């Protein structure tokens, strides 16, 4: 019973965020395709772990300085994870006849991101002696973090797909989520280096998360309004 409770606690934040984004979609996507996106978000964790393992042979996986924390965050975690998510998103959307609105890019990206985050969260929560605290902290920060990264990826994916085919727009699809992910992880890893740094990093982390979610929500709302107006110009 305890194991089931831990799994439920790990998955609940991802489920709630999925329901939130699903209800925002005025013309909901087929459930089978959304579940497919979630499933691929889960499955992509496996090759991503192998890729991160290879990178860890070059970059320290247990940083001892802020510089090492940044390298591990951007190159060892942010880049491979967001790249894997993007490859899955591209595969799902490339011949998807239902991908006909700007907001759809965000919906599918969030499904992939939450599939990844939910599966990852299970491994952090299960077996942790302080699993309740871990589940709560990750429900407030880590899972919503993956959600925000996904919103940004989906937003720029739709901008490029529908309105702006420039190289700049294309690079933002991956670059913006990687930067957001890298900053988030750098603050988390740096907080573990020493007690003094921990307090500073946590304050900055909370401020950063608030700003990131506001930034993501603004773009989410812009896409919703864009589809309502039938607008085809760039946001």
Coordinates of C-alpha atoms in Angstrom, one line a residue:
X1 CA 0.0 0.0 0.0
X2 CA 2.8 2.4 0.8
X3 CA 4.4 1.8 -2.6
X4 CA 1.1 2.7 -4.3
X5 CA 0.8 5.8 -2.3
X6 CA 4.3 6.9 -3.2
X7 CA 3.6 6.3 -6.9
X8 CA 0.4 8.2 -6.7
X9 CA 2.1 11.1 -4.9
X10 CA 4.8 11.1 -7.6
X11 CA 2.3 11.1 -10.5
X12 CA -0.4 13.4 -9.1
X13 CA 1.3 16.8 -10.0
X14 CA 1.9 15.6 -13.6
X15 CA -1.8 14.5 -13.9
X16 CA -3.1 17.8 -12.5
X17 CA -1.0 19.8 -14.9
X18 CA -2.1 17.6 -17.8
X19 CA -5.8 18.2 -16.9
X20 CA -5.1 22.0 -16.7
X21 CA -3.6 22.2 -20.1
X22 CA -6.2 19.8 -21.6
X23 CA -9.0 22.0 -20.4
X24 CA -7.4 25.1 -21.9
X25 CA -7.7 23.5 -25.4
X26 CA -10.8 24.8 -27.1
X27 CA -10.7 22.1 -29.6
X28 CA -9.3 19.1 -27.7
X29 CA -6.9 16.7 -29.4
X30 CA -7.8 13.0 -29.7
X31 CA -7.1 11.3 -26.3
X32 CA -5.2 8.4 -28.0
X33 CA -2.7 10.9 -29.5
X34 CA -2.3 12.7 -26.2
X35 CA -1.7 9.4 -24.4
X36 CA 0.7 8.4 -27.1
X37 CA 2.6 11.6 -26.5
X38 CA 2.7 10.9 -22.7
X39 CA 3.9 7.3 -23.3
X40 CA 6.7 8.5 -25.6
X41 CA 7.6 11.0 -22.9
X42 CA 8.0 8.1 -20.6
X43 CA 9.9 5.9 -23.0
X44 CA 12.3 8.6 -24.0
X45 CA 13.7 8.5 -20.5
X46 CA 15.6 5.3 -21.3
X47 CA 17.8 6.6 -24.2
X48 CA 18.1 9.9 -22.4
X49 CA 19.6 8.1 -19.4
X50 CA 22.1 6.4 -21.6
X51 CA 23.0 9.8 -23.3
X52 CA 23.4 11.4 -19.9
X53 CA 25.6 8.5 -18.8
X54 CA 27.9 9.1 -21.8
X55 CA 28.1 12.8 -21.1
X56 CA 28.9 12.1 -17.4
X57 CA 32.1 10.4 -18.4
X58 CA 33.3 13.8 -19.6
X59 CA 31.5 16.2 -17.3
X60 CA 31.4 15.5 -13.5
X61 CA 28.0 14.2 -12.5
X62 CA 28.5 15.3 -8.9
X63 CA 29.7 18.9 -9.2
X64 CA 31.9 20.5 -6.5
X65 CA 31.9 24.0 -7.9
X66 CA 29.4 26.4 -9.4
X67 CA 31.1 26.1 -12.8
X68 CA 30.8 22.3 -12.7
X69 CA 27.2 22.6 -11.6
X70 CA 26.5 24.9 -14.6
X71 CA 28.2 22.5 -17.0
X72 CA 26.3 19.5 -15.6
X73 CA 23.0 21.4 -15.7
X74 CA 23.2 22.8 -19.3
X75 CA 25.2 20.1 -21.1
X76 CA 24.7 17.0 -18.8
X77 CA 21.0 17.4 -18.1
X78 CA 19.2 20.3 -19.9
X79 CA 20.5 19.7 -23.4
X80 CA 20.0 15.9 -23.6
X81 CA 16.7 15.9 -21.9
X82 CA 15.2 18.7 -24.0
X83 CA 16.7 17.3 -27.2
X84 CA 15.1 13.9 -26.5
X85 CA 11.7 15.6 -25.8
X86 CA 12.0 17.7 -29.0
X87 CA 12.7 14.6 -31.1
X88 CA 9.6 12.9 -29.7
X89 CA 7.5 16.1 -30.3
X90 CA 8.7 16.3 -33.9
X91 CA 7.9 12.7 -34.5
X92 CA 4.4 13.0 -33.1
X93 CA 3.6 16.3 -35.0
X94 CA 5.3 15.8 -38.3
X95 CA 2.4 14.1 -40.0
X96 CA -0.3 14.8 -37.4
X97 CA -3.5 16.0 -39.2
X98 CA -4.9 17.3 -35.9
X99 CA -2.0 19.7 -35.5
X100 CA -4.0 22.6 -37.0
X101 CA -3.9 25.3 -34.2
X102 CA -1.0 27.2 -32.5
X103 CA -2.0 25.9 -29.0
X104 CA -1.8 22.3 -30.2
X105 CA 2.0 22.6 -30.1
X106 CA 1.9 23.4 -26.5
X107 CA -0.6 20.6 -25.7
X108 CA 1.6 17.9 -27.2
X109 CA 4.8 19.3 -25.8
X110 CA 3.3 19.4 -22.3
X111 CA 2.1 15.8 -22.7
X112 CA 5.6 14.7 -23.7
X113 CA 7.2 16.8 -20.9
X114 CA 4.8 15.5 -18.2
X115 CA 5.3 11.9 -19.3
X116 CA 9.0 12.4 -18.8
X117 CA 8.6 14.3 -15.5
X118 CA 6.1 11.8 -14.0
X119 CA 8.3 8.8 -14.8
X120 CA 11.4 10.6 -13.5
X121 CA 9.5 11.7 -10.3
X122 CA 8.6 8.1 -9.4
X123 CA 12.4 7.2 -9.1
X124 CA 13.0 10.3 -6.9
X125 CA 10.1 9.5 -4.6
X126 CA 10.1 5.7 -4.3
X127 CA 12.6 4.4 -1.7
X128 CA 13.3 7.9 -0.3
X129 CA 13.1 7.8 3.5
X130 CA 11.8 11.3 3.4
X131 CA 9.6 10.7 0.4
X132 CA 6.8 12.9 1.6
X133 CA 9.1 16.0 1.7
X134 CA 10.6 14.9 -1.6
X135 CA 7.2 14.5 -3.2
X136 CA 6.0 17.9 -2.0
X137 CA 9.2 19.8 -3.0
X138 CA 9.2 18.2 -6.5
X139 CA 5.4 18.8 -6.9
X140 CA 6.1 22.5 -6.3
X141 CA 9.3 22.9 -8.3
X142 CA 10.6 20.0 -10.5
X143 CA 7.4 18.8 -12.2
X144 CA 6.0 22.3 -12.8
X145 CA 9.5 23.1 -14.1
X146 CA 9.3 20.4 -16.8
X147 CA 5.8 21.7 -17.5
X148 CA 7.1 25.2 -18.1
X149 CA 10.0 24.0 -20.3
X150 CA 7.4 22.1 -22.4
X151 CA 5.2 25.1 -22.7
X152 CA 8.1 27.1 -24.1
X153 CA 9.1 24.4 -26.5
X154 CA 5.6 24.0 -27.8
X155 CA 5.1 27.7 -28.1
X156 CA 8.3 28.2 -30.3
X157 CA 7.5 25.0 -32.2
X158 CA 4.1 26.4 -33.3
X159 CA 5.6 29.8 -34.0
X160 CA 8.1 28.2 -36.4
X161 CA 5.5 25.8 -37.8
X162 CA 2.8 28.3 -38.5
X163 CA 4.2 31.7 -38.9
X164 CA 8.0 32.3 -38.7
X165 CA 10.3 29.9 -40.6
X166 CA 13.5 31.8 -39.9
X167 CA 16.6 30.1 -38.5
X168 CA 16.2 32.2 -35.3
X169 CA 12.7 30.9 -34.7
X170 CA 13.8 27.3 -35.3
X171 CA 16.8 27.5 -32.9
X172 CA 14.5 28.9 -30.2
X173 CA 12.5 25.7 -30.1
X174 CA 15.4 23.9 -28.4
X175 CA 17.5 26.8 -27.1
X176 CA 14.9 28.5 -24.9
X177 CA 13.9 25.3 -23.0
X178 CA 17.5 24.3 -22.6
X179 CA 18.4 27.7 -21.1
X180 CA 15.5 27.6 -18.7
X181 CA 16.2 24.0 -17.8
X182 CA 19.9 24.8 -17.3
X183 CA 19.4 27.8 -15.1
X184 CA 16.9 25.8 -13.0
X185 CA 19.3 22.9 -12.5
X186 CA 22.3 25.1 -11.9
X187 CA 20.5 26.7 -9.0
X188 CA 19.5 23.3 -7.6
X189 CA 22.9 21.8 -7.9
X190 CA 24.7 24.9 -6.5
X191 CA 22.4 24.8 -3.5
X192 CA 23.9 21.4 -2.6
X193 CA 27.5 22.7 -2.5
X194 CA 27.4 24.4 0.9
X195 CA 24.8 25.7 3.4
X196 CA 25.6 29.4 2.8
X197 CA 25.1 29.0 -0.9
X198 CA 22.0 26.9 -0.4
X199 CA 20.0 29.7 1.1
X200 CA 20.9 32.2 -1.6
X201 CA 20.3 29.7 -4.4
X202 CA 16.9 28.7 -3.1
X203 CA 15.7 32.3 -2.9
X204 CA 17.0 32.9 -6.5
X205 CA 15.4 29.6 -7.6
X206 CA 12.0 30.5 -6.3
X207 CA 12.2 33.9 -7.9
X208 CA 13.3 32.4 -11.2
X209 CA 10.5 29.8 -11.2
X210 CA 7.9 32.5 -10.6
X211 CA 9.3 34.6 -13.5
X212 CA 9.6 31.5 -15.8
X213 CA 6.0 30.5 -15.2
X214 CA 4.8 34.0 -15.8
X215 CA 6.8 34.1 -19.0
X216 CA 5.4 30.7 -20.1
X217 CA 1.8 31.5 -19.1
X218 CA 1.9 34.7 -21.1
X219 CA 2.9 32.8 -24.2
X220 CA 0.3 30.1 -23.5
X221 CA -2.5 32.7 -23.2
X222 CA -1.2 34.4 -26.4
X223 CA -1.6 31.1 -28.3
X224 CA -5.1 30.6 -27.0
X225 CA -6.2 34.1 -28.0
X226 CA -4.5 33.7 -31.4
X227 CA -6.5 30.6 -32.2
X228 CA -9.7 32.2 -31.0
X229 CA -9.1 35.1 -33.3
X230 CA -8.1 32.9 -36.2
X231 CA -4.9 34.9 -36.4
X232 CA -2.0 33.6 -38.5
X233 CA 0.6 36.3 -37.8
X234 CA 3.6 35.8 -35.5
X235 CA 3.1 36.4 -31.7

